[in-house]
Amino acid sequence: MERIAVIGTGYVGLVTGCCYAEIGHEVICVDIDPDKVRRLSLGEIPIYEPGLGELAASNQAAGRLSFTTDLARAVQDSSIIFIAVGTPTLENGEVDMQQVRGAVETLARQMNDYKIIVMKSTVPVGTSRRIRQWMEEGQQRPVPFSVVSNPEFLREGTAIHDTFHPDRVVIGSDDADAALRVERLQAAFGGEVVRTDPESAELIKYASNAFLAAKISFINEMANVCEKVGADVSLVARGMGLDNRIGPKFLQAGIGYGGSCFPKDTRAQLKIAQNADYDFRILRAVIEVNTLQRERFVEKVTAALGGNATGRSITVWGLAFKPNTDDLRDAPALDIIRALQERGAVVTAYDPAAASKASALLPGVRCLTDPYEAAENAEAVVIATDWEDLRRIDFDRLRSLVRKPLIIDGRNMFAPAEMAEKGFTYVSVGRPAFPGPV
Ligand SMILES: NC(=O)c1ccc[n+]([C@@H]2O[C@H](COP(=O)([O-])OP(=O)(O)OC[C@H]3O[C@@H](n4cnc5c(N)ncnc54)[C@H](O)[C@@H]3O)[C@@H](O)[C@H]2O)c1
Ligand SMILES: O=c1ccn([C@@H]2O[C@H](COP(=O)(O)OP(=O)(O)O[C@H]3O[C@H](CO)[C@@H](O)[C@H](O)[C@H]3O)[C@@H](O)[C@H]2O)c(=O)[nH]1
């Protein structure tokens, strides 16, 4: 059993804290946000993540998990310190390292004896060495420490499953003993261990996200070609994905990727390459295609409405950047709704988890938690997030509520032929409208 402090209680910090407590370690989670810590201490989970609330509650009750704003106490009581603070992107594409630097400087001042500092946040190459330097500069007296880069690969919505079933565990350090201790700590979760130098570990994280984003932009461009030549991108993706070398995952065409990671990490990786005097051309195109995909979709919605969105009532189903989360960071739905509003549309939205958070971000949009209520009198229903409950929609009921039976599906959730049978004009991404394939 190790005593672990986790700095930062965002997605990664909370999931890390709960999962390490679950496998028997004593975990104290620290945040500078006193309101968040107060709520967490009362058992309130500030994010929507399936299973996280139960995991937090049982481990809090067992005394293995606690929350505090007192970094000094948390650090002094622990031997392993995970850093899981935010690393947003600045306007110029550089990674904003303020949260990391702030955490490390406080850590340096508070350390009483040897600690292993494990970097979970996604950070630019060279950060492990910079942490070492900030630590040495910040310490009032020399106290030994080790730095280990251990990037996080969890996905929102399946974060707990991902932590307990990792594809791989990347551990990058110059300190073999510290690396081994971190490896042992995670052995209970399984996953193939990749031991590297710190720089390679830091790059593996960005490379993975950039590659997955590239797969999405690739299939989205294929979808755009499919539309021009009358092919079906879902069949193209299936035919490609059955090749083991390609694989079926991340070939779902639609309105492009969003979220707190891909948009920010692709831009950061582009900048990291630029700073190293390298123009990462593919990545530049991946980002550009993703932006264009949202714009193309707005054109598609406008075209389906006869070329004019002014004064039209549009319902958008799905606000979160993907299902099973209430995260709205860089959610495609937000851009699409704002663009439709700019074209004069009146938008009503539905999301089962993110509606109330979204209200504050979308002035003039009624954000509801009932898909049918949101669709009343709609001239078009736009699907922006593939929430599972939408698969169970009663289309007869929907048809009786809307002003026009028109669905523009940015996530290709339904078969075009079936939708036509149900009496809807159905427009999706990269697939013929009707007749569909036999
Ligand atoms: N969200 C994900 O799914 C995911 C997955 C893998 C990796 N990552 C990476 O993990 C990191 C964290 O992401 P997130 O989404 O959990 O972040 P977040 O922005 O949601 O949360 C960061 C938290 O850190 C706290 N914080 C900031 N400075 C602090 C300090 N000095 N001391 C204590 N707490 C402090 C903030 O108050 C906030 O609660 C990022 O680098 C991100 O790229 C995120
Ligand atoms: O075929 C696909 C797959 C995904 N998406 C979109 O891509 C975005 C990201 O999806 P996903 O990767 O499932 O979600 P995240 O929770 O952002 O997870 C990514 O970002 C995390 C933060 O770095 C990493 O840890 C994960 O490994 C990585 O998958 C979402 O908008 C999805 O709708 C598609 O458009 N098509």
Short mmCIF file of C-alpha atoms and ligand atoms in Angstrom, two decimals:
data_model
loop_
_atom_site.label_atom_id
_atom_site.label_comp_id
_atom_site.label_asym_id
_atom_site.label_seq_id
_atom_site.Cartn_x
_atom_site.Cartn_y
_atom_site.Cartn_z
CA MET A 1 0.00 0.00 0.00
CA GLU A 2 1.32 3.44 -0.99
CA ARG A 3 0.26 6.83 0.27
CA ILE A 4 -0.58 8.85 -2.81
CA ALA A 5 -1.39 12.52 -3.32
CA VAL A 6 -3.15 13.54 -6.53
CA ILE A 7 -2.87 17.23 -7.44
CA GLY A 8 -5.85 18.44 -9.48
CA THR A 9 -9.35 17.01 -9.29
CA GLY A 10 -10.44 17.34 -12.92
CA TYR A 11 -11.35 14.24 -14.90
CA VAL A 12 -7.94 12.68 -14.70
CA GLY A 13 -7.25 13.56 -11.08
CA LEU A 14 -10.59 12.26 -9.84
CA VAL A 15 -10.51 9.06 -11.84
CA THR A 16 -6.87 8.42 -10.88
CA GLY A 17 -7.60 9.10 -7.21
CA CYS A 18 -10.69 6.86 -7.09
CA CYS A 19 -9.09 3.98 -9.02
CA TYR A 20 -5.90 3.88 -6.93
CA ALA A 21 -8.01 3.99 -3.76
CA GLU A 22 -10.08 1.12 -5.17
CA ILE A 23 -6.99 -1.08 -5.47
CA GLY A 24 -6.14 -0.43 -1.84
CA HIS A 25 -3.90 2.63 -1.75
CA GLU A 26 -4.48 5.58 0.54
CA VAL A 27 -5.22 8.56 -1.66
CA ILE A 28 -5.58 12.23 -0.88
CA CYS A 29 -6.78 14.47 -3.72
CA VAL A 30 -5.84 18.15 -3.68
CA ASP A 31 -7.34 21.07 -5.56
CA ILE A 32 -6.90 24.84 -5.31
CA ASP A 33 -10.63 25.29 -5.86
CA PRO A 34 -12.11 25.29 -2.32
CA ASP A 35 -15.71 24.98 -3.53
CA LYS A 36 -14.85 21.88 -5.56
CA VAL A 37 -13.07 20.31 -2.59
CA ARG A 38 -15.97 21.11 -0.29
CA ARG A 39 -18.43 19.47 -2.70
CA LEU A 40 -16.19 16.46 -3.23
CA SER A 41 -15.79 16.01 0.51
CA LEU A 42 -19.59 15.96 0.79
CA GLY A 43 -19.75 13.20 -1.81
CA GLU A 44 -20.81 15.43 -4.71
CA ILE A 45 -19.06 14.58 -8.00
CA PRO A 46 -18.72 17.68 -10.19
CA ILE A 47 -18.47 15.76 -13.48
CA TYR A 48 -20.74 13.26 -15.21
CA GLU A 49 -18.77 10.04 -15.52
CA PRO A 50 -20.56 6.68 -15.27
CA GLY A 51 -19.55 4.78 -12.12
CA LEU A 52 -17.31 7.49 -10.69
CA GLY A 53 -19.75 8.59 -7.96
CA GLU A 54 -20.10 5.04 -6.62
CA LEU A 55 -16.35 4.48 -6.66
CA ALA A 56 -15.69 7.76 -4.84
CA ALA A 57 -18.39 7.09 -2.24
CA SER A 58 -17.27 3.57 -1.36
CA ASN A 59 -13.61 4.55 -1.05
CA GLN A 60 -14.43 7.67 0.98
CA ALA A 61 -16.51 5.50 3.30
CA ALA A 62 -13.63 3.02 3.59
CA GLY A 63 -11.31 5.88 4.56
CA ARG A 64 -8.98 5.36 1.60
CA LEU A 65 -9.97 8.52 -0.30
CA SER A 66 -10.13 12.11 0.91
CA PHE A 67 -10.09 15.62 -0.52
CA THR A 68 -8.32 18.76 0.63
CA THR A 69 -7.04 22.17 -0.41
CA ASP A 70 -4.07 21.70 1.91
CA LEU A 71 -1.31 20.75 -0.49
CA ALA A 72 1.36 20.91 2.21
CA ARG A 73 -0.35 18.25 4.32
CA ALA A 74 -1.18 16.07 1.32
CA VAL A 75 2.39 16.16 0.06
CA GLN A 76 3.98 15.59 3.43
CA ASP A 77 1.69 12.62 4.12
CA SER A 78 2.43 10.95 0.77
CA SER A 79 5.34 9.27 -0.94
CA ILE A 80 4.03 9.40 -4.51
CA ILE A 81 2.60 12.60 -5.96
CA PHE A 82 0.53 12.50 -9.14
CA ILE A 83 0.19 15.79 -11.00
CA ALA A 84 -3.10 15.91 -12.93
CA VAL A 85 -3.71 19.64 -13.38
CA GLY A 86 -4.97 21.22 -16.61
CA THR A 87 -2.73 22.05 -19.57
CA PRO A 88 -4.90 24.21 -21.84
CA THR A 89 -3.65 25.70 -25.10
CA LEU A 90 -2.86 29.41 -25.37
CA GLU A 91 -4.05 31.53 -28.33
CA ASN A 92 -0.68 31.03 -30.07
CA GLY A 93 -0.93 27.23 -29.79
CA GLU A 94 1.64 26.93 -26.99
CA VAL A 95 0.67 24.82 -23.97
CA ASP A 96 -0.25 26.92 -20.96
CA MET A 97 1.97 25.48 -18.24
CA GLN A 98 0.82 27.82 -15.46
CA GLN A 99 -1.13 25.17 -13.55
CA VAL A 100 1.75 22.69 -13.76
CA ARG A 101 4.32 25.27 -12.73
CA GLY A 102 2.12 26.49 -9.88
CA ALA A 103 1.66 22.94 -8.59
CA VAL A 104 5.37 22.11 -8.89
CA GLU A 105 6.49 25.31 -7.15
CA THR A 106 4.16 24.68 -4.22
CA LEU A 107 5.31 21.08 -4.12
CA ALA A 108 8.96 22.17 -4.03
CA ARG A 109 8.31 24.44 -1.05
CA GLN A 110 6.31 21.83 0.89
CA MET A 111 8.39 18.68 0.41
CA ASN A 112 9.78 17.23 3.62
CA ASP A 113 11.39 14.01 2.37
CA TYR A 114 11.96 11.92 -0.78
CA LYS A 115 9.00 11.90 -3.19
CA ILE A 116 8.27 10.45 -6.59
CA ILE A 117 6.55 13.03 -8.77
CA VAL A 118 4.44 11.35 -11.44
CA MET A 119 3.31 13.51 -14.35
CA LYS A 120 -0.17 12.49 -15.56
CA SER A 121 -1.10 15.72 -17.32
CA THR A 122 -0.46 15.92 -21.06
CA VAL A 123 2.61 18.12 -21.34
CA PRO A 124 5.07 19.17 -24.05
CA VAL A 125 8.25 17.26 -24.56
CA GLY A 126 10.94 18.42 -22.15
CA THR A 127 8.53 18.96 -19.23
CA SER A 128 10.04 16.25 -17.01
CA ARG A 129 13.37 18.04 -17.18
CA ARG A 130 11.70 21.42 -16.62
CA ILE A 131 9.95 20.03 -13.54
CA ARG A 132 13.32 18.93 -12.19
CA GLN A 133 14.65 22.46 -12.71
CA TRP A 134 11.59 24.16 -11.14
CA MET A 135 11.82 21.80 -8.18
CA GLU A 136 15.49 22.53 -7.60
CA GLU A 137 14.92 26.28 -7.91
CA GLY A 138 11.89 26.18 -5.60
CA GLN A 139 13.27 24.08 -2.75
CA GLN A 140 14.30 25.95 0.37
CA ARG A 141 16.72 23.13 1.23
CA PRO A 142 17.70 20.21 -1.01
CA VAL A 143 15.27 17.29 -0.62
CA PRO A 144 15.66 14.31 -3.00
CA PHE A 145 12.95 13.52 -5.54
CA SER A 146 12.40 11.61 -8.79
CA VAL A 147 10.29 12.58 -11.77
CA VAL A 148 8.34 10.01 -13.82
CA SER A 149 6.29 10.73 -16.93
CA ASN A 150 3.18 8.53 -16.93
CA PRO A 151 0.74 9.92 -19.52
CA GLU A 152 -2.95 9.19 -19.17
CA PHE A 153 -4.95 7.57 -22.00
CA LEU A 154 -8.44 7.34 -20.49
CA ARG A 155 -11.47 8.43 -22.51
CA GLU A 156 -14.28 10.40 -20.97
CA GLY A 157 -17.44 8.35 -20.60
CA THR A 158 -15.46 5.11 -20.15
CA ALA A 159 -12.76 6.47 -17.86
CA ILE A 160 -13.03 3.85 -15.13
CA HIS A 161 -13.11 0.92 -17.52
CA ASP A 162 -10.10 2.40 -19.35
CA THR A 163 -8.15 2.75 -16.11
CA PHE A 164 -8.81 -0.83 -15.08
CA HIS A 165 -8.14 -2.19 -18.59
CA PRO A 166 -5.36 -0.11 -20.10
CA ASP A 167 -4.02 -1.08 -23.54
CA ARG A 168 -0.61 0.01 -22.35
CA VAL A 169 1.09 1.82 -19.49
CA VAL A 170 3.80 4.27 -20.49
CA ILE A 171 6.47 5.03 -17.92
CA GLY A 172 9.22 7.46 -18.87
CA SER A 173 12.03 8.25 -16.49
CA ASP A 174 15.79 8.46 -16.16
CA ASP A 175 15.43 6.97 -12.69
CA ALA A 176 15.05 3.19 -12.97
CA ASP A 177 14.07 2.64 -9.31
CA ALA A 178 11.34 5.27 -9.37
CA ALA A 179 10.07 3.93 -12.72
CA LEU A 180 9.88 0.43 -11.25
CA ARG A 181 7.95 1.65 -8.21
CA VAL A 182 5.42 3.42 -10.45
CA GLU A 183 5.21 0.30 -12.62
CA ARG A 184 4.48 -1.87 -9.55
CA LEU A 185 1.88 0.62 -8.39
CA GLN A 186 -0.06 0.10 -11.63
CA ALA A 187 0.50 -3.65 -11.96
CA ALA A 188 -2.97 -4.32 -10.54
CA PHE A 189 -4.53 -2.59 -13.55
CA GLY A 190 -2.63 -4.72 -16.07
CA GLY A 191 -1.67 -3.52 -19.55
CA GLU A 192 1.61 -3.85 -21.38
CA VAL A 193 4.28 -1.61 -19.88
CA VAL A 194 6.33 0.59 -22.20
CA ARG A 195 9.40 1.90 -20.39
CA THR A 196 10.98 4.92 -22.04
CA ASP A 197 13.04 8.04 -21.52
CA PRO A 198 10.92 11.01 -20.35
CA GLU A 199 10.88 12.71 -23.76
CA SER A 200 9.54 9.65 -25.58
CA ALA A 201 6.83 9.14 -22.96
CA GLU A 202 5.72 12.75 -23.36
CA LEU A 203 5.62 12.38 -27.13
CA ILE A 204 3.76 9.03 -27.08
CA LYS A 205 0.77 10.82 -25.58
CA TYR A 206 0.64 13.57 -28.23
CA ALA A 207 1.44 11.10 -31.02
CA SER A 208 -1.44 8.84 -29.97
CA ASN A 209 -3.99 11.64 -29.87
CA ALA A 210 -2.71 13.14 -33.12
CA PHE A 211 -2.92 9.75 -34.86
CA LEU A 212 -6.46 9.08 -33.65
CA ALA A 213 -7.48 12.59 -34.72
CA ALA A 214 -5.88 11.88 -38.11
CA LYS A 215 -7.98 8.73 -38.49
CA ILE A 216 -11.11 10.78 -37.85
CA SER A 217 -10.15 13.56 -40.27
CA PHE A 218 -9.20 10.95 -42.86
CA ILE A 219 -12.57 9.22 -42.73
CA ASN A 220 -14.33 12.59 -42.73
CA GLU A 221 -12.54 13.53 -45.96
CA MET A 222 -13.46 10.10 -47.37
CA ALA A 223 -17.07 10.89 -46.40
CA ASN A 224 -16.89 14.14 -48.32
CA VAL A 225 -15.58 12.26 -51.36
CA CYS A 226 -18.32 9.62 -50.92
CA GLU A 227 -20.94 12.35 -51.10
CA LYS A 228 -19.52 13.55 -54.39
CA VAL A 229 -19.29 10.12 -56.03
CA GLY A 230 -22.39 8.48 -54.51
CA ALA A 231 -20.60 5.99 -52.25
CA ASP A 232 -21.39 5.11 -48.61
CA VAL A 233 -18.68 6.00 -46.08
CA SER A 234 -19.96 3.55 -43.47
CA LEU A 235 -19.36 0.70 -45.93
CA VAL A 236 -15.99 2.14 -46.93
CA ALA A 237 -15.01 2.34 -43.22
CA ARG A 238 -16.17 -1.23 -42.62
CA GLY A 239 -14.26 -2.50 -45.62
CA MET A 240 -11.14 -0.66 -44.52
CA GLY A 241 -11.45 -1.50 -40.84
CA LEU A 242 -11.54 -5.26 -41.33
CA ASP A 243 -7.92 -5.03 -42.42
CA ASN A 244 -6.06 -5.78 -39.19
CA ARG A 245 -3.44 -3.22 -40.08
CA ILE A 246 -6.08 -0.49 -40.13
CA GLY A 247 -8.62 -1.62 -37.51
CA PRO A 248 -12.26 -0.55 -37.27
CA LYS A 249 -11.97 2.03 -34.49
CA PHE A 250 -12.01 5.81 -34.97
CA LEU A 251 -13.38 5.51 -38.48
CA GLN A 252 -16.79 6.94 -37.65
CA ALA A 253 -17.41 9.85 -40.03
CA GLY A 254 -19.45 12.80 -38.83
CA ILE A 255 -19.01 16.37 -37.65
CA GLY A 256 -15.41 15.93 -36.54
CA TYR A 257 -13.73 15.48 -33.20
CA GLY A 258 -14.19 17.74 -30.19
CA GLY A 259 -13.55 17.55 -26.47
CA SER A 260 -10.91 18.64 -24.03
CA CYS A 261 -8.09 16.66 -25.64
CA PHE A 262 -7.93 16.16 -29.42
CA PRO A 263 -8.43 19.81 -30.43
CA LYS A 264 -5.97 21.09 -27.84
CA ASP A 265 -3.39 18.31 -28.16
CA THR A 266 -3.25 18.39 -31.97
CA ARG A 267 -2.62 22.14 -31.85
CA ALA A 268 -0.02 21.68 -29.11
CA GLN A 269 1.79 18.95 -31.08
CA LEU A 270 1.83 21.19 -34.16
CA LYS A 271 3.43 23.93 -32.08
CA ILE A 272 5.89 21.52 -30.45
CA ALA A 273 7.04 20.48 -33.94
CA GLN A 274 7.17 24.11 -35.08
CA ASN A 275 9.29 25.05 -32.07
CA ALA A 276 11.66 22.25 -33.11
CA ASP A 277 11.77 23.82 -36.58
CA TYR A 278 9.60 21.14 -38.18
CA ASP A 279 6.42 21.70 -40.15
CA PHE A 280 4.10 18.78 -39.30
CA ARG A 281 2.08 18.98 -42.53
CA ILE A 282 -0.26 16.05 -41.94
CA LEU A 283 -1.25 17.37 -38.54
CA ARG A 284 -1.93 20.83 -39.93
CA ALA A 285 -4.30 19.23 -42.45
CA VAL A 286 -5.96 17.10 -39.73
CA ILE A 287 -6.83 20.23 -37.77
CA GLU A 288 -7.99 22.16 -40.85
CA VAL A 289 -10.22 19.28 -42.01
CA ASN A 290 -11.78 19.09 -38.55
CA THR A 291 -12.68 22.79 -38.58
CA LEU A 292 -14.05 22.53 -42.12
CA GLN A 293 -16.13 19.49 -41.21
CA ARG A 294 -18.17 21.53 -38.70
CA GLU A 295 -18.61 24.31 -41.30
CA ARG A 296 -19.64 21.84 -44.00
CA PHE A 297 -22.25 20.44 -41.66
CA VAL A 298 -23.76 23.88 -41.05
CA GLU A 299 -23.97 24.28 -44.86
CA LYS A 300 -25.63 20.87 -45.04
CA VAL A 301 -28.27 21.87 -42.48
CA THR A 302 -28.90 25.16 -44.27
CA ALA A 303 -29.15 23.41 -47.65
CA ALA A 304 -31.62 20.89 -46.22
CA LEU A 305 -33.77 23.83 -45.13
CA GLY A 306 -33.84 25.10 -48.71
CA GLY A 307 -30.80 27.36 -48.41
CA ASN A 308 -32.09 29.76 -45.77
CA ALA A 309 -32.00 29.32 -41.99
CA THR A 310 -33.43 32.75 -41.10
CA GLY A 311 -36.29 32.45 -38.66
CA ARG A 312 -36.30 28.64 -38.93
CA SER A 313 -36.87 26.51 -35.82
CA ILE A 314 -34.07 23.99 -35.48
CA THR A 315 -33.73 21.37 -32.76
CA VAL A 316 -30.25 20.11 -31.95
CA TRP A 317 -30.06 16.74 -30.22
CA GLY A 318 -26.81 16.37 -28.29
CA LEU A 319 -24.56 19.06 -26.87
CA ALA A 320 -21.72 17.22 -25.14
CA PHE A 321 -18.69 16.48 -27.36
CA LYS A 322 -19.50 12.75 -27.13
CA PRO A 323 -22.03 10.54 -25.30
CA ASN A 324 -21.77 9.63 -21.61
CA THR A 325 -20.22 12.90 -20.56
CA ASP A 326 -21.43 16.40 -19.77
CA ASP A 327 -18.17 17.87 -21.04
CA LEU A 328 -18.76 20.76 -23.40
CA ARG A 329 -15.13 21.69 -23.99
CA ASP A 330 -14.77 22.28 -27.74
CA ALA A 331 -18.00 20.40 -28.39
CA PRO A 332 -18.86 20.54 -32.12
CA ALA A 333 -22.53 21.15 -31.19
CA LEU A 334 -21.69 24.53 -29.67
CA ASP A 335 -19.99 25.80 -32.85
CA ILE A 336 -22.76 24.41 -35.02
CA ILE A 337 -25.49 26.02 -32.91
CA ARG A 338 -23.73 29.39 -32.85
CA ALA A 339 -23.27 29.28 -36.63
CA LEU A 340 -26.95 28.43 -37.12
CA GLN A 341 -27.93 31.29 -34.82
CA GLU A 342 -25.73 33.63 -36.87
CA ARG A 343 -27.75 32.54 -39.89
CA GLY A 344 -30.91 33.57 -38.08
CA ALA A 345 -32.13 30.17 -36.87
CA VAL A 346 -34.01 29.76 -33.60
CA VAL A 347 -32.42 26.81 -31.82
CA THR A 348 -33.78 24.51 -29.13
CA ALA A 349 -31.42 21.84 -27.81
CA TYR A 350 -31.58 18.54 -26.00
CA ASP A 351 -28.89 16.78 -23.98
CA PRO A 352 -29.49 14.27 -21.18
CA ALA A 353 -26.39 15.34 -19.20
CA ALA A 354 -25.08 18.69 -20.43
CA ALA A 355 -28.28 20.75 -20.88
CA SER A 356 -28.01 22.86 -17.75
CA LYS A 357 -24.27 23.52 -18.18
CA ALA A 358 -24.89 24.44 -21.82
CA SER A 359 -27.57 27.05 -21.07
CA ALA A 360 -24.96 29.47 -19.77
CA LEU A 361 -22.83 29.03 -22.91
CA LEU A 362 -25.66 29.35 -25.42
CA PRO A 363 -27.65 32.55 -24.96
CA GLY A 364 -30.97 32.39 -26.76
CA VAL A 365 -31.05 28.58 -26.84
CA ARG A 366 -33.54 26.61 -24.75
CA CYS A 367 -31.57 23.61 -23.46
CA LEU A 368 -33.80 20.72 -22.37
CA THR A 369 -33.42 17.19 -21.08
CA ASP A 370 -36.35 15.71 -23.04
CA PRO A 371 -35.72 15.03 -26.74
CA TYR A 372 -39.43 15.11 -27.64
CA GLU A 373 -40.12 18.40 -25.87
CA ALA A 374 -37.08 19.90 -27.62
CA ALA A 375 -38.38 18.72 -31.01
CA GLU A 376 -41.85 20.30 -30.75
CA ASN A 377 -42.59 22.35 -33.89
CA ALA A 378 -39.06 21.86 -35.25
CA GLU A 379 -38.49 22.38 -38.95
CA ALA A 380 -35.35 20.27 -38.70
CA VAL A 381 -33.86 17.97 -36.07
CA VAL A 382 -30.06 17.99 -36.08
CA ILE A 383 -28.12 15.19 -34.35
CA ALA A 384 -24.81 16.38 -32.94
CA THR A 385 -24.04 13.74 -30.27
CA ASP A 386 -24.73 10.01 -30.62
CA TRP A 387 -26.34 9.53 -27.22
CA GLU A 388 -27.52 5.93 -26.81
CA ASP A 389 -31.07 6.96 -25.82
CA LEU A 390 -31.55 8.51 -29.28
CA ARG A 391 -31.36 5.00 -30.75
CA ARG A 392 -34.60 4.22 -28.93
CA ILE A 393 -36.51 7.25 -30.22
CA ASP A 394 -40.15 6.65 -31.10
CA PHE A 395 -40.14 8.09 -34.62
CA ASP A 396 -43.95 8.01 -34.93
CA ARG A 397 -44.17 10.20 -31.87
CA LEU A 398 -41.43 12.44 -33.21
CA ARG A 399 -43.20 12.82 -36.56
CA SER A 400 -46.36 13.94 -34.79
CA LEU A 401 -44.44 16.65 -32.88
CA VAL A 402 -42.28 18.27 -35.54
CA ARG A 403 -43.40 20.81 -38.13
CA LYS A 404 -41.37 19.07 -40.84
CA PRO A 405 -40.05 15.48 -40.77
CA LEU A 406 -36.46 16.42 -41.55
CA ILE A 407 -33.44 14.93 -39.73
CA ILE A 408 -29.86 15.97 -40.41
CA ASP A 409 -27.68 13.44 -38.64
CA GLY A 410 -24.09 14.49 -37.92
CA ARG A 411 -23.28 11.12 -36.35
CA ASN A 412 -24.75 8.67 -38.89
CA MET A 413 -26.82 6.98 -36.19
CA PHE A 414 -29.54 5.53 -38.42
CA ALA A 415 -29.92 3.65 -41.69
CA PRO A 416 -31.07 6.07 -44.42
CA ALA A 417 -33.51 3.55 -45.95
CA GLU A 418 -35.18 2.89 -42.57
CA MET A 419 -35.55 6.59 -41.89
CA ALA A 420 -37.19 7.08 -45.26
CA GLU A 421 -39.59 4.24 -44.40
CA LYS A 422 -40.46 6.00 -41.15
CA GLY A 423 -41.44 9.06 -43.19
CA PHE A 424 -38.44 11.28 -42.64
CA THR A 425 -36.22 13.14 -45.02
CA TYR A 426 -32.90 11.99 -43.65
CA VAL A 427 -29.56 13.58 -44.44
CA SER A 428 -26.36 12.14 -42.94
CA VAL A 429 -22.61 12.38 -43.55
CA GLY A 430 -20.99 10.60 -46.49
CA ARG A 431 -23.97 8.36 -47.25
CA PRO A 432 -26.56 8.49 -50.02
CA ALA A 433 -29.91 9.77 -48.73
CA PHE A 434 -32.14 7.03 -50.24
CA PRO A 435 -32.27 4.33 -51.51
CA GLY A 436 -29.60 2.95 -49.23
CA PRO A 437 -27.41 -0.03 -50.03
CA VAL A 438 -29.12 -3.42 -50.36
N1 LIG B 1 -10.02 14.91 -19.59
C1 LIG B 1 -9.53 13.81 -20.11
O1 LIG B 1 -10.25 12.94 -20.57
C2 LIG B 1 -8.03 13.58 -20.17
C3 LIG B 1 -7.54 12.32 -20.53
C4 LIG B 1 -6.15 12.12 -20.59
C5 LIG B 1 -5.29 13.16 -20.27
N2 LIG B 1 -5.80 14.37 -19.94
C6 LIG B 1 -4.86 15.42 -19.54
O2 LIG B 1 -4.85 15.46 -18.10
C7 LIG B 1 -4.71 16.81 -17.63
C8 LIG B 1 -5.89 17.17 -16.74
O3 LIG B 1 -7.05 17.15 -17.52
P1 LIG B 1 -8.50 17.34 -16.86
O4 LIG B 1 -9.50 17.34 -17.95
O5 LIG B 1 -8.62 16.39 -15.73
O6 LIG B 1 -8.28 18.83 -16.28
P2 LIG B 1 -9.25 19.91 -15.68
O7 LIG B 1 -8.85 21.18 -16.30
O8 LIG B 1 -10.66 19.43 -15.76
O9 LIG B 1 -8.88 19.92 -14.13
C9 LIG B 1 -7.72 20.45 -13.63
C10 LIG B 1 -7.90 20.66 -12.13
O10 LIG B 1 -6.64 21.05 -11.57
C11 LIG B 1 -6.86 22.03 -10.56
N3 LIG B 1 -5.62 22.77 -10.31
C12 LIG B 1 -5.00 23.68 -11.10
N4 LIG B 1 -3.86 24.11 -10.52
C13 LIG B 1 -3.75 23.46 -9.33
C14 LIG B 1 -2.80 23.47 -8.26
N5 LIG B 1 -1.72 24.25 -8.31
N6 LIG B 1 -3.02 22.68 -7.19
C15 LIG B 1 -4.13 21.89 -7.13
N7 LIG B 1 -5.06 21.83 -8.11
C16 LIG B 1 -4.87 22.61 -9.19
C17 LIG B 1 -8.00 22.86 -11.14
O11 LIG B 1 -8.65 23.63 -10.14
C18 LIG B 1 -8.88 21.78 -11.77
O12 LIG B 1 -9.83 21.29 -10.84
C19 LIG B 1 -4.58 17.65 -18.89
O13 LIG B 1 -3.22 17.80 -19.19
C20 LIG B 1 -5.25 16.83 -19.96
O14 LIG B 1 -4.76 17.11 -21.26
C21 LIG B 1 -7.14 14.60 -19.85
O1 LIG B 2 -14.59 7.43 -35.00
C1 LIG B 2 -14.68 8.43 -34.28
C2 LIG B 2 -14.25 8.43 -32.92
C3 LIG B 2 -14.37 9.62 -32.19
N1 LIG B 2 -14.91 10.74 -32.77
C4 LIG B 2 -14.98 11.99 -31.98
O2 LIG B 2 -13.70 12.25 -31.43
C5 LIG B 2 -13.81 12.95 -30.19
C6 LIG B 2 -12.95 12.30 -29.12
O3 LIG B 2 -13.49 11.03 -28.80
P1 LIG B 2 -12.79 10.05 -27.75
O4 LIG B 2 -11.42 9.81 -28.17
O5 LIG B 2 -13.66 8.88 -27.59
O6 LIG B 2 -12.88 10.91 -26.43
P2 LIG B 2 -11.87 11.59 -25.39
O7 LIG B 2 -12.47 11.36 -24.06
O8 LIG B 2 -11.59 12.98 -25.84
O9 LIG B 2 -10.51 10.71 -25.44
C7 LIG B 2 -9.37 11.06 -26.21
O10 LIG B 2 -8.59 12.04 -25.56
C8 LIG B 2 -8.12 11.65 -24.25
C9 LIG B 2 -7.39 12.85 -23.66
O11 LIG B 2 -6.09 12.98 -24.12
C10 LIG B 2 -7.23 10.43 -24.38
O12 LIG B 2 -6.75 10.05 -23.10
C11 LIG B 2 -8.01 9.30 -25.04
O13 LIG B 2 -7.15 8.18 -25.22
C12 LIG B 2 -8.54 9.80 -26.39
O14 LIG B 2 -9.33 8.79 -27.01
C13 LIG B 2 -15.30 12.99 -29.88
O15 LIG B 2 -15.82 14.25 -30.26
C14 LIG B 2 -15.90 11.91 -30.76
O16 LIG B 2 -17.23 12.15 -31.13
C15 LIG B 2 -15.33 10.73 -34.09
O17 LIG B 2 -15.80 11.74 -34.61
N2 LIG B 2 -15.21 9.56 -34.81
#
